[in-house]
């Protein structure tokens, strides 16, 4: 289900991961990611889905910083990955017509963050194609905003 030992309570083991049911995994994702990102308050499902996917892949704090960057907002300390009112209001201000552009701006900022990470730590270059492939998958999902076929 993509859940790792750090996602579970202290003392969890690999056996606990293997024993997870789909419903338990969903509850963990809801509690540890979706609720912190205020996914139900983001007005366009595809944007919420992409934000969630990046949070799972890059962490809550990184994804929120990248969302703020995509919105032209300065990074903020002490958010601990939670979507604050300022960021949520900036997302909502895009309106339905601006959601696709926001999705692409956010994913472009994700690409840049991943490339910056590789520059800072060159051995990570082996992961870059997979990271960018994941972002491209999210770009395809964003097209669902206006291209339902």
Short mmCIF file of N, CA and C in Angstrom, two decimals:
data_model
loop_
_atom_site.label_atom_id
_atom_site.label_comp_id
_atom_site.label_asym_id
_atom_site.label_seq_id
_atom_site.Cartn_x
_atom_site.Cartn_y
_atom_site.Cartn_z
N UNK A 1 0.81 -1.20 0.00
CA UNK A 1 0.00 0.00 0.00
C UNK A 1 0.85 1.26 0.00
N UNK A 2 2.17 1.12 0.06
CA UNK A 2 3.05 2.27 0.07
C UNK A 2 3.30 2.83 1.46
N UNK A 3 2.79 2.19 2.47
CA UNK A 3 3.00 2.62 3.86
C UNK A 3 4.35 2.07 4.32
N UNK A 4 5.11 2.87 5.05
CA UNK A 4 6.40 2.43 5.56
C UNK A 4 6.37 2.42 7.10
N UNK A 5 7.36 1.79 7.69
CA UNK A 5 7.41 1.67 9.15
C UNK A 5 7.30 3.03 9.84
N UNK A 6 7.97 4.11 9.37
CA UNK A 6 7.81 5.40 10.05
C UNK A 6 6.38 5.94 10.05
N UNK A 7 5.53 5.44 9.14
CA UNK A 7 4.14 5.87 9.11
C UNK A 7 3.32 5.24 10.23
N UNK A 8 3.84 4.21 10.85
CA UNK A 8 3.12 3.47 11.88
C UNK A 8 3.57 3.91 13.27
N UNK A 9 2.81 3.52 14.29
CA UNK A 9 3.21 3.87 15.66
C UNK A 9 4.58 3.28 16.01
N UNK A 10 5.22 3.89 16.99
CA UNK A 10 6.53 3.45 17.45
C UNK A 10 6.50 1.96 17.78
N UNK A 11 7.57 1.28 17.40
CA UNK A 11 7.68 -0.14 17.67
C UNK A 11 7.14 -1.03 16.57
N UNK A 12 6.62 -0.43 15.50
CA UNK A 12 6.09 -1.22 14.39
C UNK A 12 7.21 -1.99 13.70
N UNK A 13 6.83 -3.08 13.08
CA UNK A 13 7.79 -3.94 12.40
C UNK A 13 7.36 -4.17 10.96
N UNK A 14 8.22 -4.82 10.20
CA UNK A 14 7.90 -5.19 8.82
C UNK A 14 6.66 -6.08 8.79
N UNK A 15 6.49 -6.92 9.80
CA UNK A 15 5.31 -7.79 9.86
C UNK A 15 4.03 -6.96 9.97
N UNK A 16 4.12 -5.84 10.69
CA UNK A 16 2.96 -4.95 10.81
C UNK A 16 2.60 -4.35 9.45
N UNK A 17 3.62 -4.02 8.68
CA UNK A 17 3.39 -3.48 7.32
C UNK A 17 2.70 -4.54 6.46
N UNK A 18 3.21 -5.74 6.50
CA UNK A 18 2.65 -6.83 5.69
C UNK A 18 1.21 -7.15 6.08
N UNK A 19 0.86 -6.92 7.34
CA UNK A 19 -0.48 -7.26 7.82
C UNK A 19 -1.51 -6.15 7.58
N UNK A 20 -1.05 -5.00 7.09
CA UNK A 20 -1.98 -3.89 6.86
C UNK A 20 -3.06 -4.25 5.85
N UNK A 21 -4.28 -3.90 6.15
CA UNK A 21 -5.36 -4.05 5.18
C UNK A 21 -5.46 -2.76 4.36
N UNK A 22 -6.19 -2.82 3.27
CA UNK A 22 -6.38 -1.64 2.45
C UNK A 22 -7.09 -0.54 3.25
N UNK A 23 -8.08 -0.91 4.03
CA UNK A 23 -8.79 0.09 4.84
C UNK A 23 -7.87 0.74 5.87
N UNK A 24 -6.97 -0.04 6.47
CA UNK A 24 -6.02 0.54 7.42
C UNK A 24 -5.06 1.50 6.72
N UNK A 25 -4.61 1.12 5.52
CA UNK A 25 -3.71 1.99 4.76
C UNK A 25 -4.42 3.30 4.40
N UNK A 26 -5.68 3.21 3.97
CA UNK A 26 -6.44 4.41 3.65
C UNK A 26 -6.57 5.32 4.86
N UNK A 27 -6.81 4.73 6.02
CA UNK A 27 -6.95 5.53 7.25
C UNK A 27 -5.64 6.24 7.59
N UNK A 28 -4.51 5.57 7.36
CA UNK A 28 -3.21 6.19 7.62
C UNK A 28 -2.98 7.34 6.65
N UNK A 29 -3.24 7.12 5.36
CA UNK A 29 -3.07 8.20 4.38
C UNK A 29 -3.98 9.39 4.70
N UNK A 30 -5.20 9.10 5.11
CA UNK A 30 -6.13 10.17 5.45
C UNK A 30 -5.60 10.98 6.63
N UNK A 31 -5.19 10.29 7.68
CA UNK A 31 -4.74 10.97 8.90
C UNK A 31 -3.39 11.66 8.74
N UNK A 32 -2.46 11.02 8.06
CA UNK A 32 -1.08 11.54 8.00
C UNK A 32 -0.84 12.50 6.84
N UNK A 33 -1.68 12.45 5.81
CA UNK A 33 -1.45 13.29 4.64
C UNK A 33 -2.68 14.13 4.27
N UNK A 34 -3.74 13.48 3.83
CA UNK A 34 -4.89 14.18 3.27
C UNK A 34 -5.43 15.26 4.20
N UNK A 35 -5.62 14.93 5.46
CA UNK A 35 -6.18 15.91 6.40
C UNK A 35 -5.24 17.08 6.62
N UNK A 36 -3.93 16.84 6.67
CA UNK A 36 -2.96 17.92 6.84
C UNK A 36 -2.93 18.83 5.62
N UNK A 37 -3.20 18.26 4.46
CA UNK A 37 -3.21 19.04 3.22
C UNK A 37 -4.56 19.70 2.97
N UNK A 38 -5.52 19.40 3.82
CA UNK A 38 -6.88 19.94 3.70
C UNK A 38 -7.44 19.63 2.31
N UNK A 39 -7.21 18.39 1.91
CA UNK A 39 -7.59 17.97 0.56
C UNK A 39 -9.06 18.17 0.24
N UNK A 40 -9.93 18.00 1.23
CA UNK A 40 -11.36 18.18 0.98
C UNK A 40 -11.74 19.64 0.75
N UNK A 41 -10.84 20.56 1.10
CA UNK A 41 -11.14 21.99 0.93
C UNK A 41 -10.59 22.56 -0.37
N UNK A 42 -9.76 21.80 -1.07
CA UNK A 42 -9.20 22.26 -2.35
C UNK A 42 -10.30 22.09 -3.40
N UNK A 43 -10.63 23.15 -4.13
CA UNK A 43 -11.83 23.13 -4.96
C UNK A 43 -11.78 22.23 -6.20
N UNK A 44 -10.65 21.74 -6.60
CA UNK A 44 -10.57 20.89 -7.78
C UNK A 44 -9.89 19.58 -7.40
N UNK A 45 -10.57 18.47 -7.62
CA UNK A 45 -10.09 17.17 -7.17
C UNK A 45 -8.72 16.82 -7.73
N UNK A 46 -8.48 17.11 -9.01
CA UNK A 46 -7.18 16.75 -9.60
C UNK A 46 -6.03 17.48 -8.91
N UNK A 47 -6.23 18.74 -8.56
CA UNK A 47 -5.18 19.49 -7.86
C UNK A 47 -4.95 18.88 -6.49
N UNK A 48 -6.02 18.55 -5.79
CA UNK A 48 -5.89 17.91 -4.47
C UNK A 48 -5.17 16.57 -4.61
N UNK A 49 -5.52 15.79 -5.62
CA UNK A 49 -4.87 14.48 -5.82
C UNK A 49 -3.38 14.63 -6.09
N UNK A 50 -3.02 15.59 -6.93
CA UNK A 50 -1.61 15.80 -7.27
C UNK A 50 -0.83 16.26 -6.04
N UNK A 51 -1.40 17.19 -5.31
CA UNK A 51 -0.77 17.69 -4.08
C UNK A 51 -0.55 16.53 -3.10
N UNK A 52 -1.56 15.68 -2.95
CA UNK A 52 -1.46 14.50 -2.07
C UNK A 52 -0.36 13.56 -2.55
N UNK A 53 -0.33 13.27 -3.84
CA UNK A 53 0.68 12.35 -4.38
C UNK A 53 2.09 12.88 -4.13
N UNK A 54 2.29 14.16 -4.35
CA UNK A 54 3.61 14.75 -4.12
C UNK A 54 3.94 14.75 -2.62
N UNK A 55 2.95 14.97 -1.77
CA UNK A 55 3.20 14.93 -0.32
C UNK A 55 3.65 13.54 0.12
N UNK A 56 3.03 12.52 -0.43
CA UNK A 56 3.43 11.15 -0.10
C UNK A 56 4.85 10.89 -0.60
N UNK A 57 5.16 11.37 -1.78
CA UNK A 57 6.48 11.11 -2.38
C UNK A 57 7.59 11.98 -1.78
N UNK A 58 7.29 13.24 -1.48
CA UNK A 58 8.33 14.19 -1.06
C UNK A 58 8.20 14.66 0.38
N UNK A 59 7.15 14.23 1.04
CA UNK A 59 6.93 14.67 2.41
C UNK A 59 5.98 15.86 2.48
N UNK A 60 5.33 15.98 3.61
CA UNK A 60 4.36 17.07 3.80
C UNK A 60 5.02 18.44 3.71
N UNK A 61 6.14 18.59 4.40
CA UNK A 61 6.78 19.91 4.43
C UNK A 61 7.25 20.33 3.04
N UNK A 62 7.91 19.42 2.35
CA UNK A 62 8.41 19.74 1.02
C UNK A 62 7.29 20.07 0.05
N UNK A 63 6.22 19.30 0.09
CA UNK A 63 5.12 19.55 -0.84
C UNK A 63 4.43 20.87 -0.56
N UNK A 64 4.30 21.23 0.70
CA UNK A 64 3.67 22.50 1.04
C UNK A 64 4.56 23.67 0.65
N UNK A 65 5.86 23.54 0.87
CA UNK A 65 6.79 24.60 0.42
C UNK A 65 6.72 24.77 -1.09
N UNK A 66 6.64 23.65 -1.81
CA UNK A 66 6.58 23.71 -3.28
C UNK A 66 5.25 24.32 -3.73
N UNK A 67 4.15 23.98 -3.05
CA UNK A 67 2.86 24.59 -3.41
C UNK A 67 2.93 26.09 -3.20
N UNK A 68 3.52 26.52 -2.09
CA UNK A 68 3.64 27.96 -1.83
C UNK A 68 4.50 28.62 -2.91
N UNK A 69 5.57 27.95 -3.33
CA UNK A 69 6.43 28.48 -4.39
C UNK A 69 5.63 28.63 -5.69
N UNK A 70 4.83 27.60 -6.02
CA UNK A 70 4.03 27.64 -7.25
C UNK A 70 3.00 28.77 -7.22
N UNK A 71 2.56 29.13 -6.02
CA UNK A 71 1.57 30.21 -5.87
C UNK A 71 2.21 31.58 -5.74
N UNK A 72 3.54 31.64 -5.75
CA UNK A 72 4.24 32.90 -5.61
C UNK A 72 4.32 33.38 -4.17
N UNK A 73 4.12 32.47 -3.22
CA UNK A 73 4.20 32.80 -1.80
C UNK A 73 5.56 32.42 -1.26
N UNK A 74 5.99 33.10 -0.23
CA UNK A 74 7.27 32.78 0.41
C UNK A 74 7.11 31.54 1.28
N UNK A 75 8.17 30.74 1.39
CA UNK A 75 8.10 29.60 2.32
C UNK A 75 7.86 30.10 3.75
N UNK A 76 7.21 29.29 4.55
CA UNK A 76 6.94 29.66 5.94
C UNK A 76 7.47 28.58 6.87
N UNK A 77 8.02 29.00 7.96
CA UNK A 77 8.47 28.06 8.98
C UNK A 77 7.29 27.64 9.85
N UNK A 78 7.45 26.54 10.49
CA UNK A 78 6.50 26.05 11.50
C UNK A 78 5.14 25.65 10.95
N UNK A 79 5.05 25.32 9.67
CA UNK A 79 3.80 24.79 9.15
C UNK A 79 3.75 23.27 9.33
N UNK A 80 4.90 22.65 9.45
CA UNK A 80 5.01 21.19 9.59
C UNK A 80 4.22 20.47 8.51
N UNK A 81 4.21 21.04 7.33
CA UNK A 81 3.54 20.40 6.21
C UNK A 81 2.06 20.65 6.13
N UNK A 82 1.50 21.30 7.11
CA UNK A 82 0.06 21.56 7.09
C UNK A 82 -0.24 22.72 6.14
N UNK A 83 -1.33 22.60 5.45
CA UNK A 83 -1.75 23.67 4.56
C UNK A 83 -2.40 24.77 5.41
N UNK A 84 -1.80 25.93 5.39
CA UNK A 84 -2.32 27.04 6.19
C UNK A 84 -3.39 27.80 5.41
N UNK A 85 -4.09 28.69 6.11
CA UNK A 85 -5.17 29.46 5.48
C UNK A 85 -4.68 30.31 4.33
N UNK A 86 -3.50 30.92 4.47
CA UNK A 86 -2.97 31.78 3.41
C UNK A 86 -2.80 30.99 2.11
N UNK A 87 -2.23 29.80 2.23
CA UNK A 87 -1.99 28.98 1.04
C UNK A 87 -3.30 28.48 0.46
N UNK A 88 -4.20 28.00 1.31
CA UNK A 88 -5.49 27.53 0.83
C UNK A 88 -6.26 28.64 0.13
N UNK A 89 -6.25 29.84 0.70
CA UNK A 89 -6.94 30.96 0.05
C UNK A 89 -6.31 31.31 -1.29
N UNK A 90 -4.99 31.20 -1.38
CA UNK A 90 -4.31 31.46 -2.66
C UNK A 90 -4.71 30.41 -3.70
N UNK A 91 -4.85 29.16 -3.27
CA UNK A 91 -5.31 28.10 -4.19
C UNK A 91 -6.71 28.43 -4.67
N UNK A 92 -7.59 28.73 -3.73
CA UNK A 92 -8.99 29.02 -4.08
C UNK A 92 -9.11 30.24 -4.97
N UNK A 93 -8.20 31.20 -4.81
CA UNK A 93 -8.27 32.43 -5.61
C UNK A 93 -8.02 32.17 -7.10
N UNK A 94 -7.44 31.03 -7.42
CA UNK A 94 -7.18 30.70 -8.82
C UNK A 94 -8.47 30.44 -9.58
N UNK A 95 -9.52 30.09 -8.87
CA UNK A 95 -10.79 29.77 -9.53
C UNK A 95 -10.65 28.52 -10.38
N UNK A 96 -11.75 28.04 -10.87
CA UNK A 96 -11.72 26.81 -11.66
C UNK A 96 -10.90 26.96 -12.92
N UNK A 97 -10.91 28.14 -13.53
CA UNK A 97 -10.16 28.34 -14.77
C UNK A 97 -8.65 28.35 -14.54
N UNK A 98 -8.21 28.67 -13.34
CA UNK A 98 -6.78 28.72 -13.06
C UNK A 98 -6.21 27.44 -12.46
N UNK A 99 -7.06 26.45 -12.23
CA UNK A 99 -6.60 25.23 -11.57
C UNK A 99 -5.61 24.42 -12.41
N UNK A 100 -5.85 24.33 -13.71
CA UNK A 100 -4.91 23.57 -14.53
C UNK A 100 -3.55 24.24 -14.53
N UNK A 101 -3.52 25.55 -14.65
CA UNK A 101 -2.25 26.26 -14.62
C UNK A 101 -1.55 26.05 -13.28
N UNK A 102 -2.31 26.09 -12.19
CA UNK A 102 -1.73 25.85 -10.87
C UNK A 102 -1.12 24.45 -10.81
N UNK A 103 -1.83 23.45 -11.33
CA UNK A 103 -1.31 22.08 -11.32
C UNK A 103 0.02 22.02 -12.06
N UNK A 104 0.10 22.66 -13.21
CA UNK A 104 1.34 22.62 -13.98
C UNK A 104 2.44 23.45 -13.32
N UNK A 105 2.09 24.58 -12.72
CA UNK A 105 3.09 25.38 -11.99
C UNK A 105 3.63 24.58 -10.80
N UNK A 106 2.75 23.90 -10.10
CA UNK A 106 3.15 23.09 -8.95
C UNK A 106 4.07 21.95 -9.38
N UNK A 107 3.71 21.26 -10.45
CA UNK A 107 4.55 20.15 -10.91
C UNK A 107 5.87 20.64 -11.49
N UNK A 108 5.88 21.81 -12.12
CA UNK A 108 7.13 22.40 -12.58
C UNK A 108 8.04 22.72 -11.41
N UNK A 109 7.46 23.25 -10.32
CA UNK A 109 8.24 23.52 -9.12
C UNK A 109 8.74 22.23 -8.48
N UNK A 110 7.95 21.16 -8.58
CA UNK A 110 8.39 19.84 -8.09
C UNK A 110 9.58 19.35 -8.90
N UNK A 111 9.50 19.47 -10.22
CA UNK A 111 10.64 19.09 -11.07
C UNK A 111 11.89 19.84 -10.65
N UNK A 112 11.75 21.15 -10.47
CA UNK A 112 12.90 21.98 -10.10
C UNK A 112 13.46 21.55 -8.75
N UNK A 113 12.59 21.25 -7.79
CA UNK A 113 13.06 20.83 -6.46
C UNK A 113 13.81 19.51 -6.54
N UNK A 114 13.34 18.61 -7.37
CA UNK A 114 14.02 17.31 -7.51
C UNK A 114 15.39 17.49 -8.18
N UNK A 115 15.45 18.35 -9.18
CA UNK A 115 16.73 18.61 -9.85
C UNK A 115 17.70 19.29 -8.89
N UNK A 116 17.20 20.24 -8.09
CA UNK A 116 18.05 20.88 -7.08
C UNK A 116 18.59 19.84 -6.09
N UNK A 117 17.76 18.88 -5.74
CA UNK A 117 18.19 17.83 -4.80
C UNK A 117 19.31 16.99 -5.40
N UNK A 118 19.20 16.69 -6.69
CA UNK A 118 20.25 15.92 -7.36
C UNK A 118 21.54 16.73 -7.45
N UNK A 119 21.44 18.02 -7.72
CA UNK A 119 22.64 18.87 -7.74
C UNK A 119 23.33 18.88 -6.38
N UNK A 120 22.52 18.88 -5.32
CA UNK A 120 23.07 18.89 -3.97
C UNK A 120 23.67 17.53 -3.58
N UNK A 121 23.14 16.46 -4.17
CA UNK A 121 23.60 15.11 -3.84
C UNK A 121 23.62 14.27 -5.12
N UNK A 122 24.69 14.38 -5.93
CA UNK A 122 24.74 13.71 -7.23
C UNK A 122 24.43 12.21 -7.24
N UNK A 123 24.73 11.43 -6.20
CA UNK A 123 24.36 10.01 -6.27
C UNK A 123 22.85 9.77 -6.43
N UNK A 124 22.04 10.78 -6.10
CA UNK A 124 20.59 10.63 -6.25
C UNK A 124 20.13 10.69 -7.70
N UNK A 125 21.03 10.98 -8.62
CA UNK A 125 20.66 11.08 -10.02
C UNK A 125 19.99 9.81 -10.53
N UNK A 126 20.33 8.68 -9.94
CA UNK A 126 19.72 7.41 -10.38
C UNK A 126 18.21 7.39 -10.15
N UNK A 127 17.73 8.22 -9.22
CA UNK A 127 16.29 8.27 -8.95
C UNK A 127 15.55 9.30 -9.79
N UNK A 128 16.29 10.22 -10.40
CA UNK A 128 15.66 11.33 -11.11
C UNK A 128 14.69 10.89 -12.21
N UNK A 129 15.04 9.92 -13.07
CA UNK A 129 14.06 9.54 -14.10
C UNK A 129 12.72 9.06 -13.52
N UNK A 130 12.77 8.29 -12.45
CA UNK A 130 11.53 7.82 -11.83
C UNK A 130 10.74 8.96 -11.20
N UNK A 131 11.46 9.89 -10.54
CA UNK A 131 10.78 11.04 -9.94
C UNK A 131 10.08 11.88 -11.02
N UNK A 132 10.78 12.13 -12.12
CA UNK A 132 10.18 12.94 -13.19
C UNK A 132 9.05 12.19 -13.89
N UNK A 133 9.19 10.88 -14.00
CA UNK A 133 8.12 10.06 -14.59
C UNK A 133 6.86 10.17 -13.73
N UNK A 134 7.04 10.13 -12.42
CA UNK A 134 5.89 10.27 -11.51
C UNK A 134 5.23 11.64 -11.70
N UNK A 135 6.03 12.69 -11.81
CA UNK A 135 5.47 14.03 -12.04
C UNK A 135 4.73 14.08 -13.38
N UNK A 136 5.26 13.43 -14.39
CA UNK A 136 4.58 13.41 -15.69
C UNK A 136 3.26 12.64 -15.61
N UNK A 137 3.22 11.60 -14.81
CA UNK A 137 1.96 10.89 -14.58
C UNK A 137 0.94 11.85 -13.96
N UNK A 138 1.40 12.66 -13.00
CA UNK A 138 0.50 13.63 -12.38
C UNK A 138 0.06 14.70 -13.38
N UNK A 139 0.95 15.07 -14.30
CA UNK A 139 0.56 16.04 -15.34
C UNK A 139 -0.57 15.46 -16.19
N UNK A 140 -0.47 14.21 -16.55
CA UNK A 140 -1.53 13.56 -17.34
C UNK A 140 -2.84 13.58 -16.55
N UNK A 141 -2.77 13.35 -15.26
CA UNK A 141 -3.96 13.39 -14.42
C UNK A 141 -4.57 14.79 -14.42
N UNK A 142 -3.73 15.81 -14.43
CA UNK A 142 -4.22 17.18 -14.42
C UNK A 142 -5.06 17.49 -15.66
N UNK A 143 -4.76 16.85 -16.78
CA UNK A 143 -5.55 17.10 -17.98
C UNK A 143 -7.01 16.73 -17.78
N UNK A 144 -7.30 15.92 -16.80
CA UNK A 144 -8.67 15.57 -16.49
C UNK A 144 -9.49 16.78 -16.07
N UNK A 145 -8.82 17.89 -15.73
CA UNK A 145 -9.55 19.10 -15.37
C UNK A 145 -10.40 19.60 -16.52
N UNK A 146 -9.88 19.47 -17.74
CA UNK A 146 -10.58 20.02 -18.90
C UNK A 146 -10.76 19.03 -20.04
N UNK A 147 -10.13 17.87 -19.94
CA UNK A 147 -10.20 16.89 -21.01
C UNK A 147 -10.69 15.56 -20.44
N UNK A 148 -11.99 15.40 -20.27
CA UNK A 148 -12.50 14.22 -19.59
C UNK A 148 -12.38 12.93 -20.38
N UNK A 149 -12.00 13.00 -21.65
CA UNK A 149 -11.91 11.75 -22.40
C UNK A 149 -10.74 11.01 -21.91
#
